[in-house]
PDB file of C-alpha atoms in Angstrom:
ATOM      1  CA  UNK O   1     -11.064   1.923   5.221  1.00 44.00           C
ATOM      2  CA  UNK O   2     -14.260  -0.393   6.030  1.00 53.00           C
ATOM      3  CA  UNK O   3     -13.097  -3.691   7.877  1.00 52.00           C
ATOM      4  CA  UNK O   4     -14.264  -6.967   7.199  1.00 50.00           C
ATOM      5  CA  UNK O   5     -16.423  -7.103  10.059  1.00 59.00           C
ATOM      6  CA  UNK O   6     -18.320  -4.080   8.287  1.00 82.00           C
ATOM      7  CA  UNK O   7     -18.832  -6.488   5.664  1.00 81.00           C
ATOM      8  CA  UNK O   8     -19.859  -9.025   7.542  1.00 85.00           C
ATOM      9  CA  UNK O   9     -22.686  -6.864   9.093  1.00 89.00           C
ATOM     10  CA  UNK O  10     -23.542  -4.955   6.116  1.00 90.00           C
ATOM     11  CA  UNK O  11     -23.938  -8.202   3.978  1.00 90.00           C
ATOM     12  CA  UNK O  12     -25.100 -11.087   6.450  1.00 90.00           C
ATOM     13  CA  UNK O  13     -26.061  -9.796  10.043  1.00 94.00           C
ATOM     14  CA  UNK O  14     -28.271  -7.226   9.309  1.00 96.00           C
ATOM     15  CA  UNK O  15     -29.946  -8.465   6.289  1.00 97.00           C
ATOM     16  CA  UNK O  16     -30.527 -11.658   8.149  1.00 97.00           C
ATOM     17  CA  UNK O  17     -31.984  -9.731  11.277  1.00 97.00           C
ATOM     18  CA  UNK O  18     -34.205  -7.582   9.094  1.00 97.00           C
ATOM     19  CA  UNK O  19     -35.494 -10.414   7.413  1.00 97.00           C
ATOM     20  CA  UNK O  20     -36.151 -12.483  10.831  1.00 97.00           C
ATOM     21  CA  UNK O  21     -37.854  -9.633  12.395  1.00 97.00           C
ATOM     22  CA  UNK O  22     -39.751  -8.414   9.179  1.00 96.00           C
ATOM     23  CA  UNK O  23     -40.921 -11.887   8.962  1.00 97.00           C
ATOM     24  CA  UNK O  24     -42.756 -11.627  12.358  1.00 95.00           C
ATOM     25  CA  UNK O  25     -43.768  -8.273  11.944  1.00 96.00           C
ATOM     26  CA  UNK O  26     -45.955  -9.004   8.499  1.00 96.00           C
ATOM     27  CA  UNK O  27     -47.427 -12.017   9.790  1.00 95.00           C
ATOM     28  CA  UNK O  28     -48.528  -9.917  13.287  1.00 95.00           C
ATOM     29  CA  UNK O  29     -49.688  -7.176  11.047  1.00 93.00           C
ATOM     30  CA  UNK O  30     -51.512  -9.209   8.322  1.00 89.00           C
ATOM     31  CA  UNK O  31     -53.237 -11.406  10.920  1.00 87.00           C
ATOM     32  CA  UNK O  32     -53.781 -15.527  10.599  1.00 84.00           C
ATOM     33  CA  UNK O  33     -55.604 -15.137   7.093  1.00 84.00           C
ATOM     34  CA  UNK O  34     -53.035 -13.098   4.863  1.00 87.00           C
ATOM     35  CA  UNK O  35     -50.082 -13.111   7.272  1.00 90.00           C
ATOM     36  CA  UNK O  36     -48.637 -16.166   6.458  1.00 92.00           C
ATOM     37  CA  UNK O  37     -48.702 -15.441   2.734  1.00 91.00           C
ATOM     38  CA  UNK O  38     -47.155 -11.568   2.995  1.00 94.00           C
ATOM     39  CA  UNK O  39     -43.817 -13.161   5.580  1.00 96.00           C
ATOM     40  CA  UNK O  40     -42.037 -13.995   2.363  1.00 96.00           C
ATOM     41  CA  UNK O  41     -41.608 -10.179   1.985  1.00 97.00           C
ATOM     42  CA  UNK O  42     -39.220  -9.799   4.489  1.00 97.00           C
ATOM     43  CA  UNK O  43     -36.605 -11.529   2.012  1.00 98.00           C
ATOM     44  CA  UNK O  44     -36.745  -8.011  -0.103  1.00 98.00           C
ATOM     45  CA  UNK O  45     -37.031  -5.894   3.334  1.00 98.00           C
ATOM     46  CA  UNK O  46     -34.190  -8.194   4.249  1.00 98.00           C
ATOM     47  CA  UNK O  47     -32.372  -7.192   0.868  1.00 98.00           C
ATOM     48  CA  UNK O  48     -32.731  -3.472   0.774  1.00 98.00           C
ATOM     49  CA  UNK O  49     -31.411  -3.442   3.952  1.00 97.00           C
ATOM     50  CA  UNK O  50     -28.436  -4.631   3.017  1.00 96.00           C
ATOM     51  CA  UNK O  51     -28.393  -2.876   0.111  1.00 97.00           C
ATOM     52  CA  UNK O  52     -28.657   0.519   1.475  1.00 95.00           C
ATOM     53  CA  UNK O  53     -25.948  -0.485   4.153  1.00 94.00           C
ATOM     54  CA  UNK O  54     -23.768  -1.409   1.070  1.00 94.00           C
ATOM     55  CA  UNK O  55     -24.378   1.277  -1.231  1.00 93.00           C
ATOM     56  CA  UNK O  56     -26.650   3.785   0.060  1.00 93.00           C
ATOM     57  CA  UNK O  57     -29.562   5.018  -0.770  1.00 93.00           C
ATOM     58  CA  UNK O  58     -30.293   6.063  -4.644  1.00 92.00           C
ATOM     59  CA  UNK O  59     -30.516   9.730  -5.097  1.00 85.00           C
ATOM     60  CA  UNK O  60     -31.787   9.982  -8.138  1.00 85.00           C
ATOM     61  CA  UNK O  61     -33.783   8.441 -10.852  1.00 87.00           C
ATOM     62  CA  UNK O  62     -32.416   5.060 -11.566  1.00 89.00           C
ATOM     63  CA  UNK O  63     -29.517   5.123 -14.398  1.00 90.00           C
ATOM     64  CA  UNK O  64     -27.014   2.744 -12.919  1.00 92.00           C
ATOM     65  CA  UNK O  65     -27.381  -0.936 -12.980  1.00 93.00           C
ATOM     66  CA  UNK O  66     -27.164  -0.995  -9.451  1.00 94.00           C
ATOM     67  CA  UNK O  67     -29.918   2.086  -8.841  1.00 96.00           C
ATOM     68  CA  UNK O  68     -32.288  -0.110 -11.171  1.00 97.00           C
ATOM     69  CA  UNK O  69     -31.422  -3.043  -9.106  1.00 98.00           C
ATOM     70  CA  UNK O  70     -32.573  -1.087  -5.691  1.00 98.00           C
ATOM     71  CA  UNK O  71     -35.900  -0.103  -7.890  1.00 97.00           C
ATOM     72  CA  UNK O  72     -36.596  -3.605  -9.259  1.00 98.00           C
ATOM     73  CA  UNK O  73     -36.432  -5.088  -5.417  1.00 98.00           C
ATOM     74  CA  UNK O  74     -38.513  -2.453  -4.303  1.00 97.00           C
ATOM     75  CA  UNK O  75     -41.118  -2.673  -6.500  1.00 97.00           C
ATOM     76  CA  UNK O  76     -40.907  -6.556  -7.006  1.00 97.00           C
ATOM     77  CA  UNK O  77     -41.453  -6.824  -3.071  1.00 97.00           C
ATOM     78  CA  UNK O  78     -44.143  -4.059  -3.313  1.00 97.00           C
ATOM     79  CA  UNK O  79     -45.798  -6.122  -5.567  1.00 96.00           C
ATOM     80  CA  UNK O  80     -45.626  -9.318  -4.275  1.00 95.00           C
ATOM     81  CA  UNK O  81     -47.355  -8.307  -0.964  1.00 95.00           C
ATOM     82  CA  UNK O  82     -50.098  -6.896  -3.082  1.00 94.00           C
ATOM     83  CA  UNK O  83     -50.639 -10.088  -4.345  1.00 93.00           C
ATOM     84  CA  UNK O  84     -50.821 -12.320  -1.952  1.00 92.00           C
ATOM     85  CA  UNK O  85     -53.307  -9.556  -0.136  1.00 90.00           C
ATOM     86  CA  UNK O  86     -55.758  -9.637  -3.234  1.00 88.00           C
ATOM     87  CA  UNK O  87     -57.717 -12.401  -4.702  1.00 69.00           C
ATOM     88  CA  UNK O  88     -55.718 -12.888  -7.571  1.00 65.00           C
ATOM     89  CA  UNK O  89     -55.455 -16.508  -8.857  1.00 68.00           C
ATOM     90  CA  UNK O  90     -52.314 -18.690  -8.879  1.00 78.00           C
ATOM     91  CA  UNK O  91     -52.293 -18.325 -12.638  1.00 84.00           C
ATOM     92  CA  UNK O  92     -51.989 -14.581 -12.905  1.00 85.00           C
ATOM     93  CA  UNK O  93     -49.460 -14.768 -10.166  1.00 88.00           C
ATOM     94  CA  UNK O  94     -47.360 -17.489 -11.959  1.00 90.00           C
ATOM     95  CA  UNK O  95     -47.844 -15.613 -15.312  1.00 93.00           C
ATOM     96  CA  UNK O  96     -46.566 -12.467 -14.053  1.00 93.00           C
ATOM     97  CA  UNK O  97     -43.313 -14.193 -12.326  1.00 95.00           C
ATOM     98  CA  UNK O  98     -42.732 -15.703 -15.816  1.00 96.00           C
ATOM     99  CA  UNK O  99     -42.639 -12.274 -17.774  1.00 96.00           C
ATOM    100  CA  UNK O 100     -41.403 -10.049 -15.080  1.00 97.00           C
ATOM    101  CA  UNK O 101     -37.594 -11.271 -15.451  1.00 98.00           C
ATOM    102  CA  UNK O 102     -37.661 -10.090 -19.134  1.00 97.00           C
ATOM    103  CA  UNK O 103     -39.230  -6.607 -18.259  1.00 97.00           C
ATOM    104  CA  UNK O 104     -36.640  -6.310 -15.458  1.00 97.00           C
ATOM    105  CA  UNK O 105     -33.729  -7.336 -17.560  1.00 97.00           C
ATOM    106  CA  UNK O 106     -34.905  -5.349 -20.783  1.00 97.00           C
ATOM    107  CA  UNK O 107     -34.525  -2.026 -18.282  1.00 97.00           C
ATOM    108  CA  UNK O 108     -31.324  -3.037 -16.717  1.00 96.00           C
ATOM    109  CA  UNK O 109     -29.562  -4.134 -20.042  1.00 95.00           C
ATOM    110  CA  UNK O 110     -31.179  -1.166 -22.213  1.00 95.00           C
ATOM    111  CA  UNK O 111     -27.961   0.200 -22.914  1.00 92.00           C
ATOM    112  CA  UNK O 112     -26.518  -2.837 -23.748  1.00 92.00           C
ATOM    113  CA  UNK O 113     -29.508  -3.697 -26.338  1.00 93.00           C
ATOM    114  CA  UNK O 114     -29.901  -0.282 -27.767  1.00 91.00           C
ATOM    115  CA  UNK O 115     -25.873  -0.839 -28.636  1.00 89.00           C
ATOM    116  CA  UNK O 116     -26.539  -4.044 -30.390  1.00 90.00           C
ATOM    117  CA  UNK O 117     -24.280  -5.660 -28.460  1.00 88.00           C
ATOM    118  CA  UNK O 118     -25.205  -9.189 -29.239  1.00 93.00           C
ATOM    119  CA  UNK O 119     -23.245 -11.168 -27.022  1.00 92.00           C
ATOM    120  CA  UNK O 120     -24.816  -9.193 -24.104  1.00 93.00           C
ATOM    121  CA  UNK O 121     -28.146  -9.584 -25.566  1.00 95.00           C
ATOM    122  CA  UNK O 122     -28.036 -13.362 -25.412  1.00 95.00           C
ATOM    123  CA  UNK O 123     -26.835 -13.515 -22.198  1.00 95.00           C
ATOM    124  CA  UNK O 124     -29.737 -11.167 -20.901  1.00 96.00           C
ATOM    125  CA  UNK O 125     -32.551 -13.244 -22.623  1.00 96.00           C
ATOM    126  CA  UNK O 126     -30.974 -16.326 -21.475  1.00 96.00           C
ATOM    127  CA  UNK O 127     -30.744 -15.372 -17.770  1.00 97.00           C
ATOM    128  CA  UNK O 128     -34.786 -13.790 -18.432  1.00 97.00           C
ATOM    129  CA  UNK O 129     -35.861 -17.227 -19.869  1.00 97.00           C
ATOM    130  CA  UNK O 130     -34.107 -19.188 -17.295  1.00 96.00           C
ATOM    131  CA  UNK O 131     -35.297 -16.768 -14.630  1.00 97.00           C
ATOM    132  CA  UNK O 132     -39.136 -16.883 -15.870  1.00 96.00           C
ATOM    133  CA  UNK O 133     -39.074 -20.898 -15.450  1.00 96.00           C
ATOM    134  CA  UNK O 134     -37.449 -20.853 -12.434  1.00 96.00           C
ATOM    135  CA  UNK O 135     -39.823 -18.552 -10.814  1.00 97.00           C
ATOM    136  CA  UNK O 136     -42.811 -20.277 -11.663  1.00 95.00           C
ATOM    137  CA  UNK O 137     -41.834 -23.332 -10.019  1.00 93.00           C
ATOM    138  CA  UNK O 138     -40.548 -21.578  -6.581  1.00 95.00           C
ATOM    139  CA  UNK O 139     -44.235 -21.194  -5.209  1.00 94.00           C
ATOM    140  CA  UNK O 140     -44.852 -23.633  -2.793  1.00 92.00           C
ATOM    141  CA  UNK O 141     -46.383 -24.381   0.378  1.00 86.00           C
ATOM    142  CA  UNK O 142     -45.748 -27.013   3.632  1.00 83.00           C
ATOM    143  CA  UNK O 143     -42.394 -28.305   3.223  1.00 84.00           C
ATOM    144  CA  UNK O 144     -41.424 -27.850  -0.570  1.00 89.00           C
ATOM    145  CA  UNK O 145     -41.677 -23.526   0.617  1.00 92.00           C
ATOM    146  CA  UNK O 146     -38.453 -24.613   2.990  1.00 93.00           C
ATOM    147  CA  UNK O 147     -37.245 -26.318  -0.214  1.00 93.00           C
ATOM    148  CA  UNK O 148     -37.961 -23.232  -2.519  1.00 95.00           C
ATOM    149  CA  UNK O 149     -36.177 -21.047   0.099  1.00 96.00           C
ATOM    150  CA  UNK O 150     -33.028 -23.276   0.401  1.00 96.00           C
ATOM    151  CA  UNK O 151     -32.342 -23.738  -3.425  1.00 97.00           C
ATOM    152  CA  UNK O 152     -32.600 -19.440  -3.303  1.00 98.00           C
ATOM    153  CA  UNK O 153     -30.545 -19.175  -0.583  1.00 98.00           C
ATOM    154  CA  UNK O 154     -27.603 -21.553  -2.154  1.00 97.00           C
ATOM    155  CA  UNK O 155     -28.002 -19.763  -5.853  1.00 98.00           C
ATOM    156  CA  UNK O 156     -27.713 -16.191  -4.119  1.00 98.00           C
ATOM    157  CA  UNK O 157     -24.285 -17.644  -2.473  1.00 97.00           C
ATOM    158  CA  UNK O 158     -23.302 -19.668  -5.589  1.00 97.00           C
ATOM    159  CA  UNK O 159     -23.877 -15.828  -7.295  1.00 97.00           C
ATOM    160  CA  UNK O 160     -21.863 -14.026  -4.368  1.00 95.00           C
ATOM    161  CA  UNK O 161     -19.020 -16.393  -5.562  1.00 94.00           C
ATOM    162  CA  UNK O 162     -19.344 -16.070  -8.738  1.00 94.00           C
ATOM    163  CA  UNK O 163     -19.477 -12.146  -8.903  1.00 92.00           C
ATOM    164  CA  UNK O 164     -16.391 -12.216  -7.080  1.00 86.00           C
ATOM    165  CA  UNK O 165     -14.445 -13.933  -9.631  1.00 81.00           C
ATOM    166  CA  UNK O 166     -16.128 -11.071 -11.895  1.00 73.00           C
ATOM    167  CA  UNK O 167     -14.273  -8.696  -9.835  1.00 72.00           C
ATOM    168  CA  UNK O 168     -17.391  -7.356  -8.321  1.00 80.00           C
ATOM    169  CA  UNK O 169     -17.265  -6.909  -4.477  1.00 89.00           C
ATOM    170  CA  UNK O 170     -20.153  -4.962  -4.174  1.00 92.00           C
ATOM    171  CA  UNK O 171     -22.435  -7.232  -6.311  1.00 95.00           C
ATOM    172  CA  UNK O 172     -20.954 -10.004  -4.662  1.00 94.00           C
ATOM    173  CA  UNK O 173     -22.074  -8.373  -1.297  1.00 95.00           C
ATOM    174  CA  UNK O 174     -25.367  -7.833  -2.509  1.00 97.00           C
ATOM    175  CA  UNK O 175     -25.751 -11.301  -3.367  1.00 97.00           C
ATOM    176  CA  UNK O 176     -24.424 -12.123   0.184  1.00 96.00           C
ATOM    177  CA  UNK O 177     -27.476  -9.896   1.442  1.00 97.00           C
ATOM    178  CA  UNK O 178     -29.807 -11.520  -0.516  1.00 98.00           C
ATOM    179  CA  UNK O 179     -28.722 -14.860   0.669  1.00 98.00           C
ATOM    180  CA  UNK O 180     -28.410 -13.500   4.307  1.00 98.00           C
ATOM    181  CA  UNK O 181     -32.323 -12.524   4.195  1.00 98.00           C
ATOM    182  CA  UNK O 182     -33.457 -15.908   2.453  1.00 98.00           C
ATOM    183  CA  UNK O 183     -31.539 -17.427   5.694  1.00 97.00           C
ATOM    184  CA  UNK O 184     -33.545 -15.094   7.851  1.00 97.00           C
ATOM    185  CA  UNK O 185     -36.978 -16.327   6.179  1.00 98.00           C
ATOM    186  CA  UNK O 186     -36.188 -20.023   6.493  1.00 96.00           C
ATOM    187  CA  UNK O 187     -35.537 -19.283  10.554  1.00 95.00           C
ATOM    188  CA  UNK O 188     -39.407 -19.475  10.133  1.00 96.00           C
ATOM    189  CA  UNK O 189     -40.178 -22.261   7.955  1.00 93.00           C
ATOM    190  CA  UNK O 190     -37.578 -24.751   8.880  1.00 90.00           C
ATOM    191  CA  UNK O 191     -37.865 -27.365  10.533  1.00 85.00           C
ATOM    192  CA  UNK O 192     -41.570 -26.524  10.944  1.00 87.00           C
ATOM    193  CA  UNK O 193     -43.190 -24.886   7.464  1.00 88.00           C
ATOM    194  CA  UNK O 194     -44.982 -21.921   9.450  1.00 91.00           C
ATOM    195  CA  UNK O 195     -45.457 -20.197   5.914  1.00 95.00           C
ATOM    196  CA  UNK O 196     -45.901 -20.692   2.162  1.00 94.00           C
ATOM    197  CA  UNK O 197     -43.179 -19.438  -0.435  1.00 95.00           C
ATOM    198  CA  UNK O 198     -45.833 -17.017  -1.779  1.00 94.00           C
ATOM    199  CA  UNK O 199     -45.738 -14.142  -4.305  1.00 95.00           C
ATOM    200  CA  UNK O 200     -43.679 -11.821  -1.754  1.00 95.00           C
ATOM    201  CA  UNK O 201     -41.071 -14.336  -1.365  1.00 96.00           C
ATOM    202  CA  UNK O 202     -40.671 -15.425  -5.068  1.00 97.00           C
ATOM    203  CA  UNK O 203     -40.813 -11.808  -6.627  1.00 97.00           C
ATOM    204  CA  UNK O 204     -39.225  -9.995  -3.729  1.00 97.00           C
ATOM    205  CA  UNK O 205     -36.671 -12.479  -3.557  1.00 97.00           C
ATOM    206  CA  UNK O 206     -36.531 -14.845  -6.668  1.00 97.00           C
ATOM    207  CA  UNK O 207     -36.952 -11.576  -9.308  1.00 98.00           C
ATOM    208  CA  UNK O 208     -34.373  -9.600  -7.084  1.00 98.00           C
ATOM    209  CA  UNK O 209     -31.877 -12.925  -7.677  1.00 98.00           C
ATOM    210  CA  UNK O 210     -32.813 -12.765 -11.366  1.00 98.00           C
ATOM    211  CA  UNK O 211     -32.065  -9.280 -12.226  1.00 98.00           C
ATOM    212  CA  UNK O 212     -28.783  -9.384  -9.816  1.00 97.00           C
ATOM    213  CA  UNK O 213     -27.784 -12.614 -11.979  1.00 97.00           C
ATOM    214  CA  UNK O 214     -28.531 -10.841 -15.252  1.00 97.00           C
ATOM    215  CA  UNK O 215     -25.826  -7.631 -14.121  1.00 97.00           C
ATOM    216  CA  UNK O 216     -23.655  -9.740 -13.213  1.00 96.00           C
ATOM    217  CA  UNK O 217     -23.654 -11.469 -16.579  1.00 95.00           C
ATOM    218  CA  UNK O 218     -23.267  -8.208 -18.642  1.00 94.00           C
ATOM    219  CA  UNK O 219     -21.660  -5.913 -16.331  1.00 93.00           C
ATOM    220  CA  UNK O 220     -18.974  -8.182 -14.910  1.00 91.00           C
ATOM    221  CA  UNK O 221     -16.172 -10.052 -16.415  1.00 90.00           C
ATOM    222  CA  UNK O 222     -17.830 -13.461 -14.472  1.00 91.00           C
ATOM    223  CA  UNK O 223     -17.751 -16.537 -16.443  1.00 91.00           C
ATOM    224  CA  UNK O 224     -20.633 -17.225 -17.845  1.00 91.00           C
ATOM    225  CA  UNK O 225     -20.711 -21.145 -17.725  1.00 92.00           C
ATOM    226  CA  UNK O 226     -20.810 -20.820 -14.015  1.00 93.00           C
ATOM    227  CA  UNK O 227     -23.390 -18.660 -14.041  1.00 94.00           C
ATOM    228  CA  UNK O 228     -25.258 -20.919 -16.582  1.00 94.00           C
ATOM    229  CA  UNK O 229     -24.526 -23.413 -13.615  1.00 95.00           C
ATOM    230  CA  UNK O 230     -26.598 -21.778 -10.972  1.00 96.00           C
ATOM    231  CA  UNK O 231     -30.124 -22.716 -13.025  1.00 95.00           C
ATOM    232  CA  UNK O 232     -29.468 -26.660 -11.479  1.00 94.00           C
ATOM    233  CA  UNK O 233     -29.399 -25.439  -8.225  1.00 95.00           C
ATOM    234  CA  UNK O 234     -33.127 -25.004  -8.683  1.00 95.00           C
ATOM    235  CA  UNK O 235     -33.656 -28.844  -9.574  1.00 92.00           C
ATOM    236  CA  UNK O 236     -31.749 -30.334  -6.666  1.00 90.00           C
ATOM    237  CA  UNK O 237     -34.943 -31.622  -5.477  1.00 86.00           C
ATOM    238  CA  UNK O 238     -34.889 -34.195  -8.396  1.00 86.00           C
ATOM    239  CA  UNK O 239     -31.861 -36.218  -6.583  1.00 82.00           C
ATOM    240  CA  UNK O 240     -34.183 -36.659  -3.472  1.00 80.00           C
ATOM    241  CA  UNK O 241     -37.045 -37.716  -5.580  1.00 73.00           C
ATOM    242  CA  UNK O 242     -37.229 -41.057  -3.837  1.00 71.00           C
ATOM    243  CA  UNK O 243     -36.978 -39.710  -0.826  1.00 66.00           C
ATOM    244  CA  UNK O 244     -40.685 -38.868   0.976  1.00 65.00           C
ATOM    245  CA  UNK O 245     -41.735 -35.815   2.776  1.00 61.00           C
ATOM    246  CA  UNK O 246     -42.731 -36.716   5.847  1.00 55.00           C
ATOM    247  CA  UNK O 247     -45.541 -34.730   7.596  1.00 53.00           C
ATOM    248  CA  UNK O 248     -43.891 -34.888  10.688  1.00 57.00           C
ATOM    249  CA  UNK O 249     -40.424 -36.511  12.289  1.00 56.00           C
ATOM    250  CA  UNK O 250     -37.061 -36.875  10.931  1.00 63.00           C
ATOM    251  CA  UNK O 251     -38.297 -36.643   7.007  1.00 66.00           C
ATOM    252  CA  UNK O 252     -39.499 -33.167   7.593  1.00 71.00           C
ATOM    253  CA  UNK O 253     -36.147 -31.629   9.016  1.00 77.00           C
ATOM    254  CA  UNK O 254     -33.683 -33.859   7.214  1.00 84.00           C
ATOM    255  CA  UNK O 255     -34.816 -34.023   3.805  1.00 82.00           C
ATOM    256  CA  UNK O 256     -34.197 -29.682   3.409  1.00 84.00           C
ATOM    257  CA  UNK O 257     -30.579 -30.320   4.773  1.00 85.00           C
ATOM    258  CA  UNK O 258     -29.588 -33.148   2.550  1.00 86.00           C
ATOM    259  CA  UNK O 259     -31.108 -30.768  -0.512  1.00 86.00           C
TER     260      UNK O 259
END
């Protein structure tokens, strides 16, 4: 039987460490121009490390929701890295961020769609709509990149708790692993925002979060009103609208903590 120490290592320590190390390695490999952009891919890398430790590497073509989640996280991270390394314009990247949640959740929930389970179809549509809007808002640089990372991290922690209410320990662990991986990336961008929250971070971390939320919504007994309350997390910065973003000093360090 696995101990609580195993759960902490699988869902916390190892994904966190993989993200911290991964961000540094990606920055070093890609150099000073593209390195900061792709460093956010460490979030997806950290999550995948946690996934493998929790559930193992899928040994077949994705059929179950968890296997599809692994594929989505892998492909999203790779696509994000490719976009950050390419010359694609920001509007193209934002368009992809808006539509990919619908594609991912259609694949994940295909059995519910073909079975005409209208409650689950409505849940998937709501998550896809909200997720697409949220992902387009996560792209940021400077101090706002730190805020994007904090929003994603807190949302993942909340999702882990909601998944627990839905009696799904494994999904709760996966959400915890994504939170830990995001925290590992935050080490690099707070209090000094060294890297932007670019496509690799938004897709590798954000799209994985959206897909995981959709899975919790339709494949567990998690309360849907609680899942709906994940959305306002991404607008928490509105409460700090009167607090200026300082270029240096205490504001830059304290504002993310208040957020």
